[in-house]
Coordinates of C-alpha atoms in Angstrom, one line a residue:
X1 CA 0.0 0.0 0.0
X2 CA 1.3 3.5 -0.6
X3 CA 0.2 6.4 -2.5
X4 CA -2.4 7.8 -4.7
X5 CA -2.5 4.9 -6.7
X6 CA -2.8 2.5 -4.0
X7 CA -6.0 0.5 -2.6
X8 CA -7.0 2.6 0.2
X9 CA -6.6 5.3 -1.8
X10 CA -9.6 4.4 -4.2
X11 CA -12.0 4.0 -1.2
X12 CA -12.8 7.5 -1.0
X13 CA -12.9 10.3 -2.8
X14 CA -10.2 13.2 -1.9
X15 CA -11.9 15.5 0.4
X16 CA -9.3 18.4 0.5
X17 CA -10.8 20.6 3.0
X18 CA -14.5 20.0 2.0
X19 CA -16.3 17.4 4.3
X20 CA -16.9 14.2 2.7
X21 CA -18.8 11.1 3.6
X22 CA -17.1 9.6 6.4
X23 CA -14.0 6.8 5.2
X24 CA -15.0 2.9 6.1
X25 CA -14.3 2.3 9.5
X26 CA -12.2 -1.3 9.1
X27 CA -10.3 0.7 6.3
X28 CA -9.2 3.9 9.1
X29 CA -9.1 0.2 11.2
X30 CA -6.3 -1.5 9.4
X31 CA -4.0 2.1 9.0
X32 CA -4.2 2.3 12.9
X33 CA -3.1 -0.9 13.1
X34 CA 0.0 0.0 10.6
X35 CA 0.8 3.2 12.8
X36 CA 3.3 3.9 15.3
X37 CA 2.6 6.7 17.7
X38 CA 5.1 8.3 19.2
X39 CA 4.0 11.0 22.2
X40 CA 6.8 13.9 22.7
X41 CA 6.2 14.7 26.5
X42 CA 10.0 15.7 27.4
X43 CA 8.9 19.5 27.9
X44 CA 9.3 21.5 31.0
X45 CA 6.2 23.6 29.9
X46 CA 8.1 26.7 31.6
X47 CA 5.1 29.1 31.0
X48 CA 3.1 26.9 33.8
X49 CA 5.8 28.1 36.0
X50 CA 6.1 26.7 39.5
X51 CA 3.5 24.1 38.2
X52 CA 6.6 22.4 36.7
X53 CA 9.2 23.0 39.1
X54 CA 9.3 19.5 40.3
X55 CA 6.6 18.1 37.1
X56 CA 7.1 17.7 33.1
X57 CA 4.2 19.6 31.6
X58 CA 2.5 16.6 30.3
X59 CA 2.2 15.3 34.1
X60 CA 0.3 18.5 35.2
X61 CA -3.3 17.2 36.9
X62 CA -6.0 18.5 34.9
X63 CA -9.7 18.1 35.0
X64 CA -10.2 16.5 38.6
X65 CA -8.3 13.1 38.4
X66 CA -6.4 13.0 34.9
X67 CA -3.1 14.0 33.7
X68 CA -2.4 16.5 30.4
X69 CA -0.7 13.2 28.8
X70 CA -3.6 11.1 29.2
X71 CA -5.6 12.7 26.2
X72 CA -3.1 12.5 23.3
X73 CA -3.1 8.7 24.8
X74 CA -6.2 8.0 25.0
X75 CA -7.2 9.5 21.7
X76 CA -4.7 6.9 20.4
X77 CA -6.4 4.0 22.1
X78 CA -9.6 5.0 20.6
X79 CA -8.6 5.7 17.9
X80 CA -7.1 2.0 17.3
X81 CA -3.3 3.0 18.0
X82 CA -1.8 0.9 20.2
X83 CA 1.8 0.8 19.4
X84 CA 2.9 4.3 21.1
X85 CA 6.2 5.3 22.0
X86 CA 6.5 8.0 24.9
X87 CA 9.9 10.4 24.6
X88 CA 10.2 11.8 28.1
X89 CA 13.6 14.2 29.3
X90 CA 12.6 17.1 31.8
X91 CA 11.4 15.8 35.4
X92 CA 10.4 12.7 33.8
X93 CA 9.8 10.8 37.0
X94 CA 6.5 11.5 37.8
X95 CA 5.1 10.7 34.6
X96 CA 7.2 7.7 34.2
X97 CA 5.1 6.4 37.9
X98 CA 2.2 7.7 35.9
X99 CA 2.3 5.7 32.7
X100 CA 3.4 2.5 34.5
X101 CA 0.7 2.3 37.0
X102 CA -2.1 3.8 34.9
X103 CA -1.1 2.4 31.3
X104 CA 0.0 -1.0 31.6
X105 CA -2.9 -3.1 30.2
X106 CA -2.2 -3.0 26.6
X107 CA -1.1 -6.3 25.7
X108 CA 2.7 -7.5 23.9
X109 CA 0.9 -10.9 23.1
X110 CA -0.9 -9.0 20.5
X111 CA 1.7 -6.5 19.4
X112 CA 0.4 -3.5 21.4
X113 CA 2.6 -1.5 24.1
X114 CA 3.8 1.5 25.4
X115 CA 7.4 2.1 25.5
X116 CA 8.8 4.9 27.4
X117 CA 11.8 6.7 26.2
X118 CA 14.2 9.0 27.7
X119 CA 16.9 10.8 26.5
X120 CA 19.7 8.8 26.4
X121 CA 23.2 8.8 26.0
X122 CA 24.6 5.9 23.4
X123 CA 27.7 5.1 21.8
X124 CA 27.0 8.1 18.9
X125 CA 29.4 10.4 19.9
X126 CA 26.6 13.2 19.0
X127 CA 23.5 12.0 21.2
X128 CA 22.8 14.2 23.6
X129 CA 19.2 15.7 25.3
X130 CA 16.9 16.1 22.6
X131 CA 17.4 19.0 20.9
X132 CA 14.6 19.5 19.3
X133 CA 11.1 17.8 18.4
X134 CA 13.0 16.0 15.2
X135 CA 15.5 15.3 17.4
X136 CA 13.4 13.5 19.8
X137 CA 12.3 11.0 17.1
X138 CA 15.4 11.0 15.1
X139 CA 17.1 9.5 18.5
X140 CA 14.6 6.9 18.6
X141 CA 14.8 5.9 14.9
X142 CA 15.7 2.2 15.4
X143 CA 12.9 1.8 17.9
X144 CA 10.5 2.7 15.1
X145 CA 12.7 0.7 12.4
X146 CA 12.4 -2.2 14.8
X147 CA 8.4 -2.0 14.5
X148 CA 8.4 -1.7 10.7
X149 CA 5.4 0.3 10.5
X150 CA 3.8 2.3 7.4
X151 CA 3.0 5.4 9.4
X152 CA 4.5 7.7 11.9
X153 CA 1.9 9.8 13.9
X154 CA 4.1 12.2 16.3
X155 CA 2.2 14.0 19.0
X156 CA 2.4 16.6 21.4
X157 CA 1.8 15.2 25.0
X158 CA 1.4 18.1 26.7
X159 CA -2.4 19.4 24.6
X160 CA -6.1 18.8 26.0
X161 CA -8.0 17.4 23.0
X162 CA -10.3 14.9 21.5
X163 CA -9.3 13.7 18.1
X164 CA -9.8 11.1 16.0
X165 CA -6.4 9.9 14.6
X166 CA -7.9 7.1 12.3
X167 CA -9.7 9.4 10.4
X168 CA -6.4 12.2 9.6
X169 CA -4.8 9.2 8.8
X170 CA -6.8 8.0 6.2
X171 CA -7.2 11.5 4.9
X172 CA -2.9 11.4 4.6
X173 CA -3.5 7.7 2.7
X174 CA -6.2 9.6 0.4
X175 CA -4.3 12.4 -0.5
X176 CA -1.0 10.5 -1.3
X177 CA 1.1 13.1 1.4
X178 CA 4.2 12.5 2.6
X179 CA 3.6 14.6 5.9
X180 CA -0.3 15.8 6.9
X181 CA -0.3 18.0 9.9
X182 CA -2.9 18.3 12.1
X183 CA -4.3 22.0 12.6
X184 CA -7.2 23.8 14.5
X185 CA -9.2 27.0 13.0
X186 CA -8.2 29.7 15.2
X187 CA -9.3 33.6 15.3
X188 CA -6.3 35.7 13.8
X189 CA -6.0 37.4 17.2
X190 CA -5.3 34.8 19.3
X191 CA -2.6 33.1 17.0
X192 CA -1.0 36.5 16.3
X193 CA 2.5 35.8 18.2
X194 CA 1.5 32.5 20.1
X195 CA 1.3 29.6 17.5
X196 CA 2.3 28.4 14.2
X197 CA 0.1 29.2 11.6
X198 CA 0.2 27.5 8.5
X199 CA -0.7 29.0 4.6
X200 CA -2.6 26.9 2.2
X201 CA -4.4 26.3 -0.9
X202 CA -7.8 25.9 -2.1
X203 CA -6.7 21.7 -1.5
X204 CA -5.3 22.3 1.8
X205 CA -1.8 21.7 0.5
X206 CA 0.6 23.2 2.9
X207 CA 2.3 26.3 0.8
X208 CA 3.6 28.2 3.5
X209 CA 4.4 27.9 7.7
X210 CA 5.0 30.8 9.8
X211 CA 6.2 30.2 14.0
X212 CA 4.3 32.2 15.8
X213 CA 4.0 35.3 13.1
X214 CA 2.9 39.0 14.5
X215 CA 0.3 38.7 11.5
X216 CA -0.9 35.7 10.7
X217 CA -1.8 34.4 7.0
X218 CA -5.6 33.3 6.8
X219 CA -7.2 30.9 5.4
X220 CA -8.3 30.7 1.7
X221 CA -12.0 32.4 1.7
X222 CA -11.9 33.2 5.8
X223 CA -10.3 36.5 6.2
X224 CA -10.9 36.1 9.9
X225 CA -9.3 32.7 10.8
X226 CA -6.1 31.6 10.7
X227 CA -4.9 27.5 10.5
X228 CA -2.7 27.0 13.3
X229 CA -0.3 24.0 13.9
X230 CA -1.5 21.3 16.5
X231 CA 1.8 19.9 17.0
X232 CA 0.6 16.3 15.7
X233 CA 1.8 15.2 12.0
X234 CA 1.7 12.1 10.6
X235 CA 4.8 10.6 8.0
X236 CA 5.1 7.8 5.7
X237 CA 7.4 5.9 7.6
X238 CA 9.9 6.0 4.7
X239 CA 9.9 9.5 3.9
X240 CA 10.3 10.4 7.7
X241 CA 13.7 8.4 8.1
X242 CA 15.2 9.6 5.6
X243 CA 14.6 13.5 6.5
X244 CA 15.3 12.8 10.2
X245 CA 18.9 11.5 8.7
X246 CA 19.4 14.4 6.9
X247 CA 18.3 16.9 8.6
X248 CA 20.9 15.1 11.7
X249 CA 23.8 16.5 9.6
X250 CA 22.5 19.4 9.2
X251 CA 24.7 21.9 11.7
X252 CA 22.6 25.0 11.1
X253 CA 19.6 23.1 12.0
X254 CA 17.6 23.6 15.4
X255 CA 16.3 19.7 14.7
X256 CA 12.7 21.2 15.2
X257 CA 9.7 20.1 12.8
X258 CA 8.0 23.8 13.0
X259 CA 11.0 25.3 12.5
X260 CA 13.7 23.5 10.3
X261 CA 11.6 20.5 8.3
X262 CA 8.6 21.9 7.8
X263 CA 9.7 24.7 5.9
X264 CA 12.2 22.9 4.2
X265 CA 9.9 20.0 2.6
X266 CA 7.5 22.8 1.1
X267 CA 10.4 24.5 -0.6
X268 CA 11.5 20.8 -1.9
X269 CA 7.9 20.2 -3.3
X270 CA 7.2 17.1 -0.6
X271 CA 3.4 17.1 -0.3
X272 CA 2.6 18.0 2.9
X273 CA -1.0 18.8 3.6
X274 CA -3.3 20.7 6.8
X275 CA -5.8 18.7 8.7
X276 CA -8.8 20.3 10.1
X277 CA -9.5 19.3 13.6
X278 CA -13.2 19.5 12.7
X279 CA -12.7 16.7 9.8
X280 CA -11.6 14.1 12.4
X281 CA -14.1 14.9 15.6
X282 CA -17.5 15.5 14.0
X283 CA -18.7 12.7 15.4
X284 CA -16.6 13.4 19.1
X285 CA -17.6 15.7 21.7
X286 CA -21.1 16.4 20.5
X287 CA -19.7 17.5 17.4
X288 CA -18.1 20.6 18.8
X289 CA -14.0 21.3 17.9
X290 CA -11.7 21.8 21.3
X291 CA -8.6 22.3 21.4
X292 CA -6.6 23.8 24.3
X293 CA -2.9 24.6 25.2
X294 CA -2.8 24.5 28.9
X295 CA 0.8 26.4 28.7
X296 CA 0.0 29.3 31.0
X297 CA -1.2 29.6 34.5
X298 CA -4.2 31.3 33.1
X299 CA -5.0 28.9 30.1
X300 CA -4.8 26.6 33.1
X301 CA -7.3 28.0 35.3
X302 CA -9.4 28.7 32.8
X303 CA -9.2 25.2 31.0
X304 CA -10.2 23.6 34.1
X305 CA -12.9 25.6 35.3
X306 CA -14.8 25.5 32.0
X307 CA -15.3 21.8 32.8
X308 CA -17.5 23.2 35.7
X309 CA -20.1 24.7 33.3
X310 CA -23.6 22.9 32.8
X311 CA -22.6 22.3 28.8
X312 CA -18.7 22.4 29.0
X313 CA -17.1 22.5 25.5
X314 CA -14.9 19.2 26.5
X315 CA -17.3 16.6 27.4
X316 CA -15.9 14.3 29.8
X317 CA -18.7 11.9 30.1
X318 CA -19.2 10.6 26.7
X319 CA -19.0 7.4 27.4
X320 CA -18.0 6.5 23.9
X321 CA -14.9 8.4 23.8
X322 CA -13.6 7.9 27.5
X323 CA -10.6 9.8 29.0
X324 CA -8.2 6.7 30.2
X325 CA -6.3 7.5 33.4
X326 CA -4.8 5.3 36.2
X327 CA -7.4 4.9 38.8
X328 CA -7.0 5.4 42.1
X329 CA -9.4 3.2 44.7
X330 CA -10.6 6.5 46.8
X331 CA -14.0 6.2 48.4
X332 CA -17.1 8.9 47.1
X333 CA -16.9 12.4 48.1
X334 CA -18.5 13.4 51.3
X335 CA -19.9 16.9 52.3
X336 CA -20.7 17.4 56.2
X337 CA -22.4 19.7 58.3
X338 CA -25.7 22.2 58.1
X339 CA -25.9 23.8 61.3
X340 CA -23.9 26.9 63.3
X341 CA -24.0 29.0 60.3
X342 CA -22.1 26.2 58.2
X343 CA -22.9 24.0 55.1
X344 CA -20.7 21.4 53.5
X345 CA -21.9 22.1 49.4
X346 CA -20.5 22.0 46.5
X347 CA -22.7 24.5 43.4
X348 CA -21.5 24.7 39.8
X349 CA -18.1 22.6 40.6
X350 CA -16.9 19.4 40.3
X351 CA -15.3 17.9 43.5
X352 CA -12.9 14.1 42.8
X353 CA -12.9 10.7 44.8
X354 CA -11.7 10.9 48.0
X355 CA -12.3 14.8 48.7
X356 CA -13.9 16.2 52.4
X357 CA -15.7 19.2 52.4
X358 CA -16.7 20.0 55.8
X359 CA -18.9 22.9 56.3
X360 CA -17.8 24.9 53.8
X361 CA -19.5 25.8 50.4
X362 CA -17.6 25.6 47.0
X363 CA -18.5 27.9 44.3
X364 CA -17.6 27.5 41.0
X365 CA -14.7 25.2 41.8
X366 CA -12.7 22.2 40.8
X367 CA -11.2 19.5 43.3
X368 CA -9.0 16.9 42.8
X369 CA -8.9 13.8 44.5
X370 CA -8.1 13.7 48.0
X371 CA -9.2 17.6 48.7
X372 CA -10.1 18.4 52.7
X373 CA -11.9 21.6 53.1
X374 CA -12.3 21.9 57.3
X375 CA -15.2 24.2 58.3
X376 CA -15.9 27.9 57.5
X377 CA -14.4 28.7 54.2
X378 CA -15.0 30.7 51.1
X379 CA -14.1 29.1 48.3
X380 CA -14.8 30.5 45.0
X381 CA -13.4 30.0 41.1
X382 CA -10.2 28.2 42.7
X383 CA -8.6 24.9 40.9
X384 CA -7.3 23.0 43.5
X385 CA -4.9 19.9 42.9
X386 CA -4.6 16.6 44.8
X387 CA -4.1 16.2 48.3
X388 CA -4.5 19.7 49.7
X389 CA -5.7 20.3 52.9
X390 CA -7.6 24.2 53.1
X391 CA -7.9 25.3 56.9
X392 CA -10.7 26.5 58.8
X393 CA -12.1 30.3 57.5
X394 CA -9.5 30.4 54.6
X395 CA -11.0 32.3 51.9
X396 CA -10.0 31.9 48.3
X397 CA -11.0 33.2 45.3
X398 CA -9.2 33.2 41.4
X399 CA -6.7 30.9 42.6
X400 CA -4.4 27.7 41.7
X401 CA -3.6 25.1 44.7
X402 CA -0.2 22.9 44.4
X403 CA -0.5 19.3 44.9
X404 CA 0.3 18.7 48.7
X405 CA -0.3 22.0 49.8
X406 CA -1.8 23.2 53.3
X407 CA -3.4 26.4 53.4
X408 CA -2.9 27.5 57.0
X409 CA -6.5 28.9 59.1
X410 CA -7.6 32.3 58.0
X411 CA -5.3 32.6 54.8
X412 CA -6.9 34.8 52.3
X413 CA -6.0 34.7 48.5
X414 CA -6.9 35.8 45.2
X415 CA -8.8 38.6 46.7
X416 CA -5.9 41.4 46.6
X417 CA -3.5 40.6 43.9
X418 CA -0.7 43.0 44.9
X419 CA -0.8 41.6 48.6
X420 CA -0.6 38.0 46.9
X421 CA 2.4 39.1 44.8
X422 CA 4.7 39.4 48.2
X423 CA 4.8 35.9 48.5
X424 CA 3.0 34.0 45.7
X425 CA 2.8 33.8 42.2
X426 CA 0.0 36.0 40.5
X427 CA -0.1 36.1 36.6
X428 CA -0.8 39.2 33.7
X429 CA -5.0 38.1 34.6
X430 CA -4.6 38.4 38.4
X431 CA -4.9 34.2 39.4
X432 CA -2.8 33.5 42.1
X433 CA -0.5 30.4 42.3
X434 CA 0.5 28.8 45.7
X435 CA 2.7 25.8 46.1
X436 CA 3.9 24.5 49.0
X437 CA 7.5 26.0 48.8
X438 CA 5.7 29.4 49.0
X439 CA 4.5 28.6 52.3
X440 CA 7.5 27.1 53.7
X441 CA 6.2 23.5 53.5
X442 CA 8.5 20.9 52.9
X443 CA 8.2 19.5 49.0
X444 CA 6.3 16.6 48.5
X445 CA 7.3 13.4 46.0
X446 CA 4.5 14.7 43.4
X447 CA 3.2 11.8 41.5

């Protein structure tokens, strides 16, 4: 099987950007089956910034009991990948103890794994820490030789998303690409200086790519919206070898896709084509497109608290689609106490296994697992991460909790951000961060 001539290639016709009827489902069946995935989570995500003192970004907590890396992963798994390779480097620890104890049930017998791989030295005098995102995959070449596959998806581990990866990669078979990157529709104000925007053609062939451009090219027809870069492309297993080589000699080179290979196959005429994120999750969160880049405190917050609204935009109960994570055995959440003035509640939040709210009402709010609120506290619009312990009358408001961390009795926060400011972190939007270091608490293993 291979190009524009091949089999799969004859099954449906070329959609280029138009919606089409959707592909056979054992025909997007057998290309995940010829895929190797491999997840880039090395990043140390410094935007997050105390968030990933001690954590990679991909091992962040987000949305009450998952990690960031646990939706590229399990959009593979349902998508019918289950060959993955995960390249980990910064602070890989934690999600290392993550992976093993929450994704360990795929099954060699039938040839599916997950292979975690860190940065490495070997006996090639010029391996080193990743350089870059080519890099990454370059260094693990053999492990992908060794698994022969047709296809190459590389993914970002460190995005919140729901994507069907079956379906962009019959689209790259269609087509008869060498490289198909995923991208999401984007106004032109909010990719002007943050992400990189890609400039096509009437097809969707890939004509120019920009990093993070001041003003961004739109897209053919929408003066409005600009096609930014996902960070997920898929290869033909072929055609990515023998770049990666290549582009390994190259000294000027940053060994970045965005940056160095991306430009570089459109100016050598490789046919490298955009993905919509709305071709390949129609059928996914009730049809609606999301897409987030947790890289800020703020994205953070906000990402998280959306999940607290009656109709979020990322539906985590579709049972057809499920968010895999390692489970922890915690019992229910329990809220105590309606008398003296105080009411264990929770309204618009979402409060995890294992959490203790005791006579205190949560507004707006999202708790992790293992959460004890003791009695008396105003809680309001606050994310607050595993295993924190809030004492009695605290009052917080706009803020970000560490894993670990014990608010002392009476601490206010998020309610005067220049006060915050002398001892915690408050970002450009005025959330505050606290972490246990700020509060002089011994630092936790984070897992």
């Amino acid at each position: 099987m291979g190009g524009p001539g091949s089999e799969l290639h004859s099954l449906m016709p070329s959609r280029y950007g138009t919606p089409a009827a959707l592909p056979d489902r054992s025909t997007m069946a057998q290309l995940a089956r010829q895929t190797v995935a491999m997840v880039l989570a090395g990043g140390r995500g410094s935007r997050l910034g105390p968030l990933t003192e001690w954590r990679a970004k991909p091992a962040v907590p987000f949305g009450g009991k998952f990690k960031i890396i646990d939706f590229a992963l399990s959009n593979c798994l349902n998508s019918g990948i289950r060959r993955i390779g995960i390249a980990t480097q910064y602070q890989s620890h934690g999600l290392i103890h993550h992976v093993q104890r929450g994704w360990s049930f795929l099954d060699g017998r039938f040839n599916e794994f997950i292979e975690l791989l860190p940065a490495q030295q070997s006996n090639d005098a010029t391996s080193d820490w990743y350089k870059g995102t080519a890099d990454a995959v370059y260094q693990n070449i053999e492990v992908l030789r060794r698994h022969d596959p047709r296809l190459v998806l590389v993914l970002a581990g460190d995005h919140i998303y729901k994507q069907d990866y079956a379906r962009m990669l019959f689209e790259h078979v269609d087509r008869g690409a060498d490289m198909t990157v995923g991208c999401v529709e984007v106004p032109v104000e909010e990719a002007a200086g943050q992400l990189g925007v890609m400039e096509v053609d009437a097809e969707y062939r890939v004509q120019g790519f920009e990093e993070k451009p001041a003003k961004p090219r739109t897209m053919p027809g929408r003066s409005d919206t600009a096609l930014a870069s996902m960070g997920i492309y898929i290869f033909n297993a072929a055609f990515l070898y023998d770049s990666l080589a290549e582009d390994a000699l190259a000294t000027q080179s940053t060994h970045d896709f965005g940056h160095d290979l991306i430009p570089k196959f459109i100016q050598g005429g490789a046919r490298v084509f955009a993905h919509r994120l709305r071709d390949s999750c129609t059928q996914l969160n009730e049809g609606r497109t999301y897409w987030r880049d947790v890289g800020t405190v703020d994205a953070f917050w906000e990402a998280n608290l959306e999940l607290t609204a009656v109709s979020p935009a990322l539906n985590l109960y579709d049972q057809s689609w499920p968010i895999w994570t390692f489970q922890e055995q915690l019992p229910p959440a329990k809220f105590v106490f309606d008398l003296d003035g105080r009411r264990g509640a929770a309204v618009d939040s979402m409060v995890s296994g294992g959490c203790i709210v005791s006579g205190s009402t949560i507004r707006h709010s999202l708790l992790f697992s293992n959460v004890r609120v003791h009695s008396y506290c105003t809680i309001h619009e606050a994310v607050i991460l595993p295993e924190v312990e809030i004492g009695r009358g605290a009052m917080l408001s706009r803020v970000v909790i560490d894993q670990g961390t014990r608010i002392p009795a009476g601490l206010c926060a998020g309610l005067d951000p220049e006060e915050d400011r002398k001892r915690f972190h408050v970002t450009e939007k005025g959330i505050t961060l606290i972490t246990p270091a700020m509060l002089g608490q011994r630092l936790h293993h984070l897992h």
